Short mmCIF file of N, CA and C in Angstrom, two decimals:
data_model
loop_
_atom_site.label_atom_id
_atom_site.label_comp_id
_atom_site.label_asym_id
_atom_site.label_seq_id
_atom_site.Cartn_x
_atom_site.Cartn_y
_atom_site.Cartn_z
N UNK A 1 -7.18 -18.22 26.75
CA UNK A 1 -7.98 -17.10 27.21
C UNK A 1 -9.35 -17.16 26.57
N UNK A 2 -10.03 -17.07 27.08
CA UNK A 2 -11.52 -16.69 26.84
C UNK A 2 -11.92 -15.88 25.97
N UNK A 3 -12.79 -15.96 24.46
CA UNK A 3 -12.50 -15.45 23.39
C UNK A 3 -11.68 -14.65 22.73
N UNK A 4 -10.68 -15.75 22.78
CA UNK A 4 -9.55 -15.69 21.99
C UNK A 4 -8.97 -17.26 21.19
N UNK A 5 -10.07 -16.82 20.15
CA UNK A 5 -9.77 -18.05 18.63
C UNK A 5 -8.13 -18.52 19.22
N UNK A 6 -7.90 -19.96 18.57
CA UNK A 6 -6.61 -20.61 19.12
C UNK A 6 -5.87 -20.37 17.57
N UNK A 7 -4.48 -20.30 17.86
CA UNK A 7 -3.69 -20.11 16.31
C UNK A 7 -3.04 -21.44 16.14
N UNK A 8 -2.06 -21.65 15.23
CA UNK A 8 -1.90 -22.38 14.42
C UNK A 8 -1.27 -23.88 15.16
N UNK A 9 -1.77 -24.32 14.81
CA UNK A 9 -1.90 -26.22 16.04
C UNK A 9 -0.57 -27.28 15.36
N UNK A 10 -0.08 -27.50 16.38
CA UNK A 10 1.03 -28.98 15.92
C UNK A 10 0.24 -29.95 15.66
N UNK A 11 -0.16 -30.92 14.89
CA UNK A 11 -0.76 -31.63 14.37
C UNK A 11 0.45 -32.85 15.20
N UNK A 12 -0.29 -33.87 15.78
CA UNK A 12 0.83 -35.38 16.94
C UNK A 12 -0.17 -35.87 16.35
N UNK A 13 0.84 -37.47 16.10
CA UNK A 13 0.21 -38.55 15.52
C UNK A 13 -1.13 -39.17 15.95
N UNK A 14 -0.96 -38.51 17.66
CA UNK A 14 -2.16 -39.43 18.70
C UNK A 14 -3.12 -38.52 18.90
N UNK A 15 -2.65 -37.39 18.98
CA UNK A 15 -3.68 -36.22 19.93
C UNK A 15 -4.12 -35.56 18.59
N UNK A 16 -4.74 -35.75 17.11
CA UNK A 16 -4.73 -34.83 16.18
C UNK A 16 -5.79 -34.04 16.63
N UNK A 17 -6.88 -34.57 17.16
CA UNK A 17 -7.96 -33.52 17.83
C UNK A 17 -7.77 -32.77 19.22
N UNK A 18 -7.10 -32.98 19.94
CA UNK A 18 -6.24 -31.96 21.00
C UNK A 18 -5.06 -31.53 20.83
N UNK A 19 -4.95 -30.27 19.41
CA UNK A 19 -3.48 -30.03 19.16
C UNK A 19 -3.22 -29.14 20.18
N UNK A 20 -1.78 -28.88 20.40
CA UNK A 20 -1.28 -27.59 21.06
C UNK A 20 -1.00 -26.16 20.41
N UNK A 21 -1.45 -25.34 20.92
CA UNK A 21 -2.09 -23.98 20.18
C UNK A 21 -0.63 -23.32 19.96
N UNK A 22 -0.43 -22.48 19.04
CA UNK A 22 0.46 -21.48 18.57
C UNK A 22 -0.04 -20.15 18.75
N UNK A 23 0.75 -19.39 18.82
CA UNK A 23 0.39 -17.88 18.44
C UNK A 23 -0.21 -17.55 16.73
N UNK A 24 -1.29 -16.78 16.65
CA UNK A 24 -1.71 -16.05 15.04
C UNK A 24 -2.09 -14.90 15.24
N UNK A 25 -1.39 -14.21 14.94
CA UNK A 25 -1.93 -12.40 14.56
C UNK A 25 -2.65 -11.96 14.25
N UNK A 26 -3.44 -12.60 13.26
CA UNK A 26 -4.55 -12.37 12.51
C UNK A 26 -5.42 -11.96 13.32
N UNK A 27 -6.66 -10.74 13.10
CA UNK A 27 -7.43 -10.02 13.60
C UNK A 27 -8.70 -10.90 13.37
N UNK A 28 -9.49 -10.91 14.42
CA UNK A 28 -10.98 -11.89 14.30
C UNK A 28 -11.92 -11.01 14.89
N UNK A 29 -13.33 -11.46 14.87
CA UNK A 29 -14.26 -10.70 15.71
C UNK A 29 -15.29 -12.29 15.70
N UNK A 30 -16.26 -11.85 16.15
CA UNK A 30 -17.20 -12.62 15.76
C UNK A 30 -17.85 -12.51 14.24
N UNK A 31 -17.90 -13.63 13.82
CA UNK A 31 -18.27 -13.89 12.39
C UNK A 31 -19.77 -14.77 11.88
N UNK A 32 -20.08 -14.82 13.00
CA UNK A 32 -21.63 -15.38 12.81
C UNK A 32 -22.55 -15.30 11.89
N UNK A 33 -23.25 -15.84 11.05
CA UNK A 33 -24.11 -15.31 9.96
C UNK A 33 -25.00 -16.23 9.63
N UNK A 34 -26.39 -16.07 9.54
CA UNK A 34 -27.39 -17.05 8.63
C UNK A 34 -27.55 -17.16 7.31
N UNK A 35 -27.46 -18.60 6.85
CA UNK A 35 -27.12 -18.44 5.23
C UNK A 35 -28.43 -19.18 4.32
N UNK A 36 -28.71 -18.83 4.13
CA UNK A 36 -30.38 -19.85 3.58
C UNK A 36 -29.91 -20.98 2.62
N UNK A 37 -30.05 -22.08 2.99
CA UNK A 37 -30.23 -23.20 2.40
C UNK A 37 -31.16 -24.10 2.01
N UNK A 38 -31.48 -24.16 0.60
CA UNK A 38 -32.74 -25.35 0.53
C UNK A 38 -33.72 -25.15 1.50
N UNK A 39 -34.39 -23.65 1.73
CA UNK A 39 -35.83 -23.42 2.66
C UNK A 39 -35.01 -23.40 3.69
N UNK A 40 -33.89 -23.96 4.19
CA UNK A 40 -33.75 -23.90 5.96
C UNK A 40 -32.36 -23.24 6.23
N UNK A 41 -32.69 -22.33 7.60
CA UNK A 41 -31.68 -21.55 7.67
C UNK A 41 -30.49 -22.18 8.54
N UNK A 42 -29.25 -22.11 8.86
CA UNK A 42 -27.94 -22.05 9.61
C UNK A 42 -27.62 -21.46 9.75
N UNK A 43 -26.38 -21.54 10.88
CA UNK A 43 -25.56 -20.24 11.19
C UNK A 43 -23.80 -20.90 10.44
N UNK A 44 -23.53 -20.22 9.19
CA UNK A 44 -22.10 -20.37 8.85
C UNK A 44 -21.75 -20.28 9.91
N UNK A 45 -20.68 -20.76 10.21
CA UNK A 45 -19.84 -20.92 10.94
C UNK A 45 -18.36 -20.54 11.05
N UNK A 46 -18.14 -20.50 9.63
CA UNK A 46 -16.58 -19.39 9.30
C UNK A 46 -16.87 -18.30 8.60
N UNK A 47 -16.00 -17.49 8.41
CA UNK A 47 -16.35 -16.67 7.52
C UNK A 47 -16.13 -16.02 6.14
N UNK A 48 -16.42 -15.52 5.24
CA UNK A 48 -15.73 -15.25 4.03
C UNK A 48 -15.18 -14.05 4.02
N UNK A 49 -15.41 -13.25 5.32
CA UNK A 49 -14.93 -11.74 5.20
C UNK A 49 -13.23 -11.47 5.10
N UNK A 50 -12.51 -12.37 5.45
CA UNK A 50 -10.70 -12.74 5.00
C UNK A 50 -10.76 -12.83 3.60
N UNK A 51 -11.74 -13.26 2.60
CA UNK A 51 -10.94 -13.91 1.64
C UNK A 51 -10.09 -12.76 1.04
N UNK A 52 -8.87 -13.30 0.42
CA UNK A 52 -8.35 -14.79 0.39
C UNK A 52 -8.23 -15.67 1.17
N UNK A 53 -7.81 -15.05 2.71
CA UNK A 53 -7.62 -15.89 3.29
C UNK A 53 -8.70 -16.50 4.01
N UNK A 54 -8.82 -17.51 4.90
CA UNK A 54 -9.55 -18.28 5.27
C UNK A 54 -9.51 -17.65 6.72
N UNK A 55 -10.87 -18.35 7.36
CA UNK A 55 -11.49 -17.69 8.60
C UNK A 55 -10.32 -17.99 10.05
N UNK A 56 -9.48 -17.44 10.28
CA UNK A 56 -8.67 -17.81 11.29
C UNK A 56 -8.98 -18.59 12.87
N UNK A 57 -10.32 -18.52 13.06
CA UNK A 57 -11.19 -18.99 14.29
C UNK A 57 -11.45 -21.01 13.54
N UNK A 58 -11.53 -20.59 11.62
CA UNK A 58 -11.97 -22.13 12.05
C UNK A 58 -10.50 -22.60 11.16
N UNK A 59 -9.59 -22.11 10.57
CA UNK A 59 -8.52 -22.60 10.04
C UNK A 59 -7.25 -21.55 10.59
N UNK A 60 -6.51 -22.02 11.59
CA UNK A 60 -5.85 -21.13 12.20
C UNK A 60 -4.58 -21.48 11.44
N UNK A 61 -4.32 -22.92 11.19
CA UNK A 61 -3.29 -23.32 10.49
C UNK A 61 -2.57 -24.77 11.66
N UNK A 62 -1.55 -25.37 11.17
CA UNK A 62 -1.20 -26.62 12.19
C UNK A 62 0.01 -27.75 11.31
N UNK A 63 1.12 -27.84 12.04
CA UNK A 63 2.08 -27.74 11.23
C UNK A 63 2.26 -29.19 12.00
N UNK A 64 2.95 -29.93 10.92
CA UNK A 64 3.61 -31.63 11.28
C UNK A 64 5.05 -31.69 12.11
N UNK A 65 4.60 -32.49 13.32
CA UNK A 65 5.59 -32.48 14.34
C UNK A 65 6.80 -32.96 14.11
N UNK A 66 6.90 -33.80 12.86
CA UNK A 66 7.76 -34.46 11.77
C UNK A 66 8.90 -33.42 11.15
N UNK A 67 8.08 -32.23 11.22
CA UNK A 67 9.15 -31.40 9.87
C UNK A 67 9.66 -30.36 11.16
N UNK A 68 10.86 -29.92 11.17
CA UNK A 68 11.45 -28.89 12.46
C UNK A 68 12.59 -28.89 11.03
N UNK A 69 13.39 -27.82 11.72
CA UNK A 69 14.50 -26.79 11.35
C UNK A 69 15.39 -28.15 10.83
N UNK A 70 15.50 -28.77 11.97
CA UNK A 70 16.85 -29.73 11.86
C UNK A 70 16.41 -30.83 10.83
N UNK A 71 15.41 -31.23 10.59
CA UNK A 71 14.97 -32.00 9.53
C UNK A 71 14.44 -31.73 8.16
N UNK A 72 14.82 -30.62 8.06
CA UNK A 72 13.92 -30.05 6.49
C UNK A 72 14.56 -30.71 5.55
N UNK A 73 15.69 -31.45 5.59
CA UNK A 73 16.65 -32.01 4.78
C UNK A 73 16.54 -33.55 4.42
N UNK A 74 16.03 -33.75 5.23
CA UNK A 74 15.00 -35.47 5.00
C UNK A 74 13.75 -35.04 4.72
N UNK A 75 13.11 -33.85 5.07
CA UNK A 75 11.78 -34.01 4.50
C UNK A 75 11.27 -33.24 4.00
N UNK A 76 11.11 -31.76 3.74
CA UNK A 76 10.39 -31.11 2.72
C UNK A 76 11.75 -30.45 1.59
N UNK A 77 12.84 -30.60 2.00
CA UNK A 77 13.74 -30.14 0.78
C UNK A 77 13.87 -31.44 -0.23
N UNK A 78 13.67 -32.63 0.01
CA UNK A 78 13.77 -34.20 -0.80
C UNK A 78 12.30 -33.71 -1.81
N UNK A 79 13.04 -33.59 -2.91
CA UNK A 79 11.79 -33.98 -3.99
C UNK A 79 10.52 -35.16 -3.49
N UNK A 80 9.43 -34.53 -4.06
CA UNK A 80 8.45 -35.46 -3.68
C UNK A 80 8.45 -36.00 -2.31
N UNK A 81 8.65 -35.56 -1.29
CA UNK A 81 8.55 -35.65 0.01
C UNK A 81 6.63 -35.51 0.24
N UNK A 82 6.31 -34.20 -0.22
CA UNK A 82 5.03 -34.20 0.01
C UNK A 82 3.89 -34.94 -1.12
N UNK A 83 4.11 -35.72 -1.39
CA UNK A 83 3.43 -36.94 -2.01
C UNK A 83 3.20 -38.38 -0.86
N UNK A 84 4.17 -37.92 -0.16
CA UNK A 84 4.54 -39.41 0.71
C UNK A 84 3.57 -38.85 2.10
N UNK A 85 2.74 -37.49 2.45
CA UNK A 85 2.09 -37.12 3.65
C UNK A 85 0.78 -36.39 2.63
N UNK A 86 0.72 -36.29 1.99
CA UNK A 86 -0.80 -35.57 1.07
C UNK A 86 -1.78 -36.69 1.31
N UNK A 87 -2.98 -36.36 2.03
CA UNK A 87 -3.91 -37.08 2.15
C UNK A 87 -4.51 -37.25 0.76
N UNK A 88 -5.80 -38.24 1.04
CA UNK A 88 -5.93 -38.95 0.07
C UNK A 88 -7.77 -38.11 -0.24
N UNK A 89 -7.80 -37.93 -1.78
CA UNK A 89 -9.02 -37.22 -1.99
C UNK A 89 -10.31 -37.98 -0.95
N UNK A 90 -9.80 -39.10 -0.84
CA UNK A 90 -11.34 -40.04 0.06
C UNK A 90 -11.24 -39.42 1.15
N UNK A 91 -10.50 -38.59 1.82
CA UNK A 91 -10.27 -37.89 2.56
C UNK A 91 -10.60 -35.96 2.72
N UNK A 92 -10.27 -35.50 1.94
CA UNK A 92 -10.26 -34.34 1.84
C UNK A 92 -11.57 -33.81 0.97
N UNK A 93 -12.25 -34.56 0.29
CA UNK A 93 -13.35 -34.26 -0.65
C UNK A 93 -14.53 -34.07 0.32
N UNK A 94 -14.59 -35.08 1.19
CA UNK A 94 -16.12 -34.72 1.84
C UNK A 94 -15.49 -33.82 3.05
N UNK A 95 -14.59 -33.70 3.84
CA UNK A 95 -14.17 -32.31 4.24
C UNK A 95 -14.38 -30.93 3.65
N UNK A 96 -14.04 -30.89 2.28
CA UNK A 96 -14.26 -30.00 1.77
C UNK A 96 -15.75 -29.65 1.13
N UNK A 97 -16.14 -30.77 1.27
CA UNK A 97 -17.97 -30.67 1.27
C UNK A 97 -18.44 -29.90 2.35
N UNK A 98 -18.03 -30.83 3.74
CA UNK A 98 -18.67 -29.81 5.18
C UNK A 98 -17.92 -28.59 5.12
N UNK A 99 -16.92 -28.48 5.02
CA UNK A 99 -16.31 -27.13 5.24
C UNK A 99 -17.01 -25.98 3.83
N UNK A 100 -17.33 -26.39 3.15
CA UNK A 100 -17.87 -25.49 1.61
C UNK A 100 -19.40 -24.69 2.81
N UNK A 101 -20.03 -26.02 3.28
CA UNK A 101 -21.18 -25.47 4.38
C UNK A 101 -21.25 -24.65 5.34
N UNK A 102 -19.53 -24.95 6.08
CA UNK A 102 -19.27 -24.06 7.16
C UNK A 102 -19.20 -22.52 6.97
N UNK A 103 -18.55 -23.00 5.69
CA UNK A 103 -18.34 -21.11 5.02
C UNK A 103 -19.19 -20.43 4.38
N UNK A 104 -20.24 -21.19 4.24
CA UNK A 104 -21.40 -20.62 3.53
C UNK A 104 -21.78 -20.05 2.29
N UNK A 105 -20.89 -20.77 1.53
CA UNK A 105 -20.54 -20.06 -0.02
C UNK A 105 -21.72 -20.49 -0.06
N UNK A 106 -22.27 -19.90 -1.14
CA UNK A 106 -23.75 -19.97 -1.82
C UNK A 106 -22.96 -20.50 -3.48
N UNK A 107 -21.95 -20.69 -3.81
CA UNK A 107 -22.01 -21.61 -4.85
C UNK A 107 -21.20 -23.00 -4.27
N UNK A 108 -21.55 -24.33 -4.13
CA UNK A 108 -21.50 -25.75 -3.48
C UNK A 108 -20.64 -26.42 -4.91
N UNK A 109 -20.49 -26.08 -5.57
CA UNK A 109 -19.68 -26.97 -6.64
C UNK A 109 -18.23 -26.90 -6.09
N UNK A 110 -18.02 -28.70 -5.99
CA UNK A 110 -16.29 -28.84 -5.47
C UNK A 110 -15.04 -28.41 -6.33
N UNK A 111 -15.98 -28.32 -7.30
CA UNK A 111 -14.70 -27.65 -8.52
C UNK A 111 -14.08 -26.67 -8.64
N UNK A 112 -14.92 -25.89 -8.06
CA UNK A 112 -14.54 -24.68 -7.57
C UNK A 112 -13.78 -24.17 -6.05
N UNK A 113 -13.27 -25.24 -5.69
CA UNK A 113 -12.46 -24.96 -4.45
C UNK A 113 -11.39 -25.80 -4.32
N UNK A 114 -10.26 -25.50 -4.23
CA UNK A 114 -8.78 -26.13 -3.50
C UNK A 114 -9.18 -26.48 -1.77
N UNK A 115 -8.94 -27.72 -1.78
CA UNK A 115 -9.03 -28.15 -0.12
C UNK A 115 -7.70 -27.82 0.32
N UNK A 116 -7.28 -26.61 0.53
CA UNK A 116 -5.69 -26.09 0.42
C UNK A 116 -5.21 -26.17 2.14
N UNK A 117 -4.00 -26.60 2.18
CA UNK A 117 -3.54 -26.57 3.14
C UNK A 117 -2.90 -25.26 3.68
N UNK A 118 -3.68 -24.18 4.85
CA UNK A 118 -2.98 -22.95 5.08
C UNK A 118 -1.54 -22.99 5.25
N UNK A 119 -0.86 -24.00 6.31
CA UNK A 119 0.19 -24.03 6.15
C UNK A 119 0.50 -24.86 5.08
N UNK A 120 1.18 -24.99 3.91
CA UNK A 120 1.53 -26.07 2.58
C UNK A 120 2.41 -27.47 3.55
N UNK A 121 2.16 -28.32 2.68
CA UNK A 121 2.72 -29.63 3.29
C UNK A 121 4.40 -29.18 2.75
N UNK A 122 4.81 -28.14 1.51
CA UNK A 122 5.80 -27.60 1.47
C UNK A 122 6.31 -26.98 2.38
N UNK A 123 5.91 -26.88 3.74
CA UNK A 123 6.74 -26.13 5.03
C UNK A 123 6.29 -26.92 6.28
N UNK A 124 5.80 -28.20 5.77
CA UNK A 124 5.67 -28.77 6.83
C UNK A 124 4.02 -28.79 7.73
N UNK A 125 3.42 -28.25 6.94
CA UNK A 125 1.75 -28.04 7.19
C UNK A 125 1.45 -29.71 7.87
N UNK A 126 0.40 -29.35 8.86
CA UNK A 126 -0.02 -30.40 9.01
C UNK A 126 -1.09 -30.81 7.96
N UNK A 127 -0.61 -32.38 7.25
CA UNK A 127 -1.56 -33.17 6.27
C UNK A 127 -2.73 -33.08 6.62
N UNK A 128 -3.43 -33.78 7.35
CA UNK A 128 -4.58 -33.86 7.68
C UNK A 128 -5.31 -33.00 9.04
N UNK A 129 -4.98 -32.12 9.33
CA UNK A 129 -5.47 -31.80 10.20
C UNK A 129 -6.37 -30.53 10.40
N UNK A 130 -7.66 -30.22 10.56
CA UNK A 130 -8.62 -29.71 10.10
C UNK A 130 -8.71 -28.23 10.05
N UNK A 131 -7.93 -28.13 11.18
CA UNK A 131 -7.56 -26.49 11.39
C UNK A 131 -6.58 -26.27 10.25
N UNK A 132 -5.93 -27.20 9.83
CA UNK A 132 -5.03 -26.33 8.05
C UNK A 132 -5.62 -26.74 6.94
N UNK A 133 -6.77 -27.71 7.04
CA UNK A 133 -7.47 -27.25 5.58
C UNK A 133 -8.47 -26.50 5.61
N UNK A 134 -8.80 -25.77 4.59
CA UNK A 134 -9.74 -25.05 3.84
C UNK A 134 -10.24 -25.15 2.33
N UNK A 135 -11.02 -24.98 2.31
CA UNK A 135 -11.80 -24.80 1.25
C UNK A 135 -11.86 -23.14 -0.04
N UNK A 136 -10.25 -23.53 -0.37
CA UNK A 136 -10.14 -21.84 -0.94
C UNK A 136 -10.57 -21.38 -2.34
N UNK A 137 -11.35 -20.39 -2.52
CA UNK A 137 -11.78 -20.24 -3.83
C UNK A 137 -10.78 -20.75 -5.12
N UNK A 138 -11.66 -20.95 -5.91
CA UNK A 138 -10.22 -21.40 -7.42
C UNK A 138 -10.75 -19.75 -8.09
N UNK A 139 -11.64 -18.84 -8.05
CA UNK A 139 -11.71 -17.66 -8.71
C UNK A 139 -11.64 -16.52 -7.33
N UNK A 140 -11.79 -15.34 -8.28
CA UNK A 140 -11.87 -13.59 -7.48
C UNK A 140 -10.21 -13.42 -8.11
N UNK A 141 -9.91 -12.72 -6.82
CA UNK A 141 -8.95 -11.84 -7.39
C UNK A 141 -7.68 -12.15 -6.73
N UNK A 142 -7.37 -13.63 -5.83
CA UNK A 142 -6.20 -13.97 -5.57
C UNK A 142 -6.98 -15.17 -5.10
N UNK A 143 -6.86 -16.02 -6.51
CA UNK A 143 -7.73 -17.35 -6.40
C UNK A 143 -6.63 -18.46 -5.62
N UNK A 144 -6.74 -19.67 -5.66
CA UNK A 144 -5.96 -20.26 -5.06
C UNK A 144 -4.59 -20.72 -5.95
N UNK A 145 -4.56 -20.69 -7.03
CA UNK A 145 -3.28 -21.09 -8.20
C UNK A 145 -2.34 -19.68 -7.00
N UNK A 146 -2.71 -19.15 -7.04
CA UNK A 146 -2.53 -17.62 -6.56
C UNK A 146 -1.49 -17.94 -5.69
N UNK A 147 -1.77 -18.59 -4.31
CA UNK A 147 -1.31 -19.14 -2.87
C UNK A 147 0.20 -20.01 -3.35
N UNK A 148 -0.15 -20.89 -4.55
CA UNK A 148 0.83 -21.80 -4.88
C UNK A 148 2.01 -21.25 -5.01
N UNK A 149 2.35 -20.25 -5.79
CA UNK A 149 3.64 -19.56 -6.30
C UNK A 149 4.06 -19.32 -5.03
N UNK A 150 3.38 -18.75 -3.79
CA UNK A 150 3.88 -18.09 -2.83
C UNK A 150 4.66 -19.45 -2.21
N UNK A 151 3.96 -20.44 -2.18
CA UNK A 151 4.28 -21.64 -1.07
C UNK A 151 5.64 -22.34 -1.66
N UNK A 152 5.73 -22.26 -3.17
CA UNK A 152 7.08 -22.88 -3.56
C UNK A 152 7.92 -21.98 -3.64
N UNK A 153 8.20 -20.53 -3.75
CA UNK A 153 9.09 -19.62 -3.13
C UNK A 153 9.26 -19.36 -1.93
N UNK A 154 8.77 -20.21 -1.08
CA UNK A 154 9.16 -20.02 0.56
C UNK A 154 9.67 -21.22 0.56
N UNK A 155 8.96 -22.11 0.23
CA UNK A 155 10.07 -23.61 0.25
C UNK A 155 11.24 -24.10 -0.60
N UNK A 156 11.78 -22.65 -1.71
CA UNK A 156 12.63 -22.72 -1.82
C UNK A 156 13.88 -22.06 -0.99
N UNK A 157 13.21 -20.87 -0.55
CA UNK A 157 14.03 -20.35 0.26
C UNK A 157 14.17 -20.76 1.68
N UNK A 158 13.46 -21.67 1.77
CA UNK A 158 14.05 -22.43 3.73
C UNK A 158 15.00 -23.27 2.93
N UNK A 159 14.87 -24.00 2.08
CA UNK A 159 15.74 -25.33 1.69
C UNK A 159 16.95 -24.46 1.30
N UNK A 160 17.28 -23.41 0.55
CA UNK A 160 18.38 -23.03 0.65
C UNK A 160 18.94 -22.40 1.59
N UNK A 161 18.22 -22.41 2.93
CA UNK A 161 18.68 -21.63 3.88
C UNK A 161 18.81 -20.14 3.85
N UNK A 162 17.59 -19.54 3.19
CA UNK A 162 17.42 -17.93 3.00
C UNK A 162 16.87 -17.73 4.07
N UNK A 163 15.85 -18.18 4.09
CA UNK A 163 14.80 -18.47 5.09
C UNK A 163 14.46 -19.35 6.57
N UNK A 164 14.29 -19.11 7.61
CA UNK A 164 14.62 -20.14 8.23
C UNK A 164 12.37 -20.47 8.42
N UNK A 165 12.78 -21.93 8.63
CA UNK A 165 11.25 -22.84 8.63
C UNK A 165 10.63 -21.51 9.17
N UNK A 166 10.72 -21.56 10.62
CA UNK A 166 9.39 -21.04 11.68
C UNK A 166 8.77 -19.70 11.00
N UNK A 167 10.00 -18.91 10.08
CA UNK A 167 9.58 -17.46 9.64
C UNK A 167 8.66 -18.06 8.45
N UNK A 168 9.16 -18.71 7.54
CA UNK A 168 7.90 -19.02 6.74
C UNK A 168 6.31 -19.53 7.07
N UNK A 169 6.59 -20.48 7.71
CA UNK A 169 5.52 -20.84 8.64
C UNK A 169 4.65 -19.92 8.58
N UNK A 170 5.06 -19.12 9.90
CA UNK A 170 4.91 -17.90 10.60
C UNK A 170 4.13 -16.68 9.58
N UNK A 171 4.39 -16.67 8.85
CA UNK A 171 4.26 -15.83 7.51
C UNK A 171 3.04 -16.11 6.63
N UNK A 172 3.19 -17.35 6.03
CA UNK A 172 2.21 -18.05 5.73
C UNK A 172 0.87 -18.28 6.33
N UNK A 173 1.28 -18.78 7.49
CA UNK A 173 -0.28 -19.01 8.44
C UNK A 173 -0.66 -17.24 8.54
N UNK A 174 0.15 -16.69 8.33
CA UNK A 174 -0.42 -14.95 9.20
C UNK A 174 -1.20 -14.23 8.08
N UNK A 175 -1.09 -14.53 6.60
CA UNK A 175 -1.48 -13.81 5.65
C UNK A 175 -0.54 -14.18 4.38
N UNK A 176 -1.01 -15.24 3.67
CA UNK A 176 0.24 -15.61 2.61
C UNK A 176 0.36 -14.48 1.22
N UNK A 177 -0.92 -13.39 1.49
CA UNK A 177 -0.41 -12.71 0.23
C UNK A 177 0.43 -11.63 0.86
N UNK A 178 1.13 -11.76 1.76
CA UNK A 178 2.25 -10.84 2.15
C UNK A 178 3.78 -11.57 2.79
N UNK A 179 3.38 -12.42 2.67
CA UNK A 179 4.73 -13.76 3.39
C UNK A 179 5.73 -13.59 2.61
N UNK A 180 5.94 -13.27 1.69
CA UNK A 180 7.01 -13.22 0.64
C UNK A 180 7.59 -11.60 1.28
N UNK A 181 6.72 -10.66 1.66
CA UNK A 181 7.68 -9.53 1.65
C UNK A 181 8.10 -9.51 2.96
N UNK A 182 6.96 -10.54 4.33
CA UNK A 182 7.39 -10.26 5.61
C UNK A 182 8.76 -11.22 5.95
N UNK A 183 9.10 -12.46 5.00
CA UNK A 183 10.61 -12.37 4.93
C UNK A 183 11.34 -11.99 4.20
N UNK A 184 11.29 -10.91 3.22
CA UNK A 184 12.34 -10.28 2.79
C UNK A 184 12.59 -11.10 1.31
N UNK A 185 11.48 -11.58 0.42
CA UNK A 185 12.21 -12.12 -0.60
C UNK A 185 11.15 -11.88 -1.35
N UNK A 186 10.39 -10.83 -0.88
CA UNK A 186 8.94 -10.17 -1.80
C UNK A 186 9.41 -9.33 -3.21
#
């Protein structure tokens, strides 16, 4: 539909730039803004008005076609599973350079940002795929260490079967500082 931002994308081995769209709840408007840079102006392009969370129009979220219900048991419940799909910093560093631009932070130091995957490669997030990374603060007031606790208490509870995948998912991509209570283990 016609402005209506796309939600959270299956990340396929072939099509990673034509994913197939999901449903996201998350509330958007237009987020447009000029940000002064070095004398010359732009228009950010995402926005910071979510944080914590990230701009849902440019990180909706996008999950690996690899990980489903029936497979969590070969692949995100196996220790170190997500070591074997974590892209590689030669990868994610200058992403997180353009994307630091897109969002228009006015502080540019990479040190200061997690190239975090909205959905975690702990539930099956798609690795590389642009709509699930972001560029999330490491400070404020639900910095990114913040996100982590949430993502390994949901991936403990799908692997023990508290939880089933899609609700975490689901949860996660929608607002992760509430995913813990919207399945019931808040």
């Amino acid at each position: 539909m016609p402005g209506i931002p796309p939600g959270p994308t299956t990340e396929t081995p072939h099509a990673i730039d034509t994913p197939t769209r999901l449903r996201d709840h998350r509330h958007r408007a237009d987020r447009r803004r000029l940000t002064l840079t070095t004398g010359s102006a732009h228009a950010a392009t995402c926005s910071q008005s979510h944080l914590p969370l990230p701009d849902a129009t440019c990180q909706p979220g996008a999950y690996n076609p690899n990980v489903t219900q029936s497979t969590i048991k070969s692949t995100i419940c196996v220790p170190g599973w997500t070591k074997t799909v974590r892209p590689p910093v030669s990868y994610t560093t200058p992403l997180k350079i353009k994307q630091i631009g897109e969002y228009g932070y006015s502080d540019t130091k990479t040190a200061d940002y997690e190239e975090d995957h909205l959905v975690p490669l702990e539930l099956g997030g798609a690795p590389r795929d642009r709509n699930n990374l972001w560029p999330e603060p490491r400070y404020g007031n639900k910095p990114a260490a913040s996100k982590d606790s949430v993502e390994n208490k949901l991936k403990v509870a799908v692997c023990n079967g508290t939880v089933k995948l899609d609700a975490a998912r689901n949860a996660i991509a929608t607002d992760w500082t509430t995913a813990l209570a919207k399945v019931g283990i808040g």
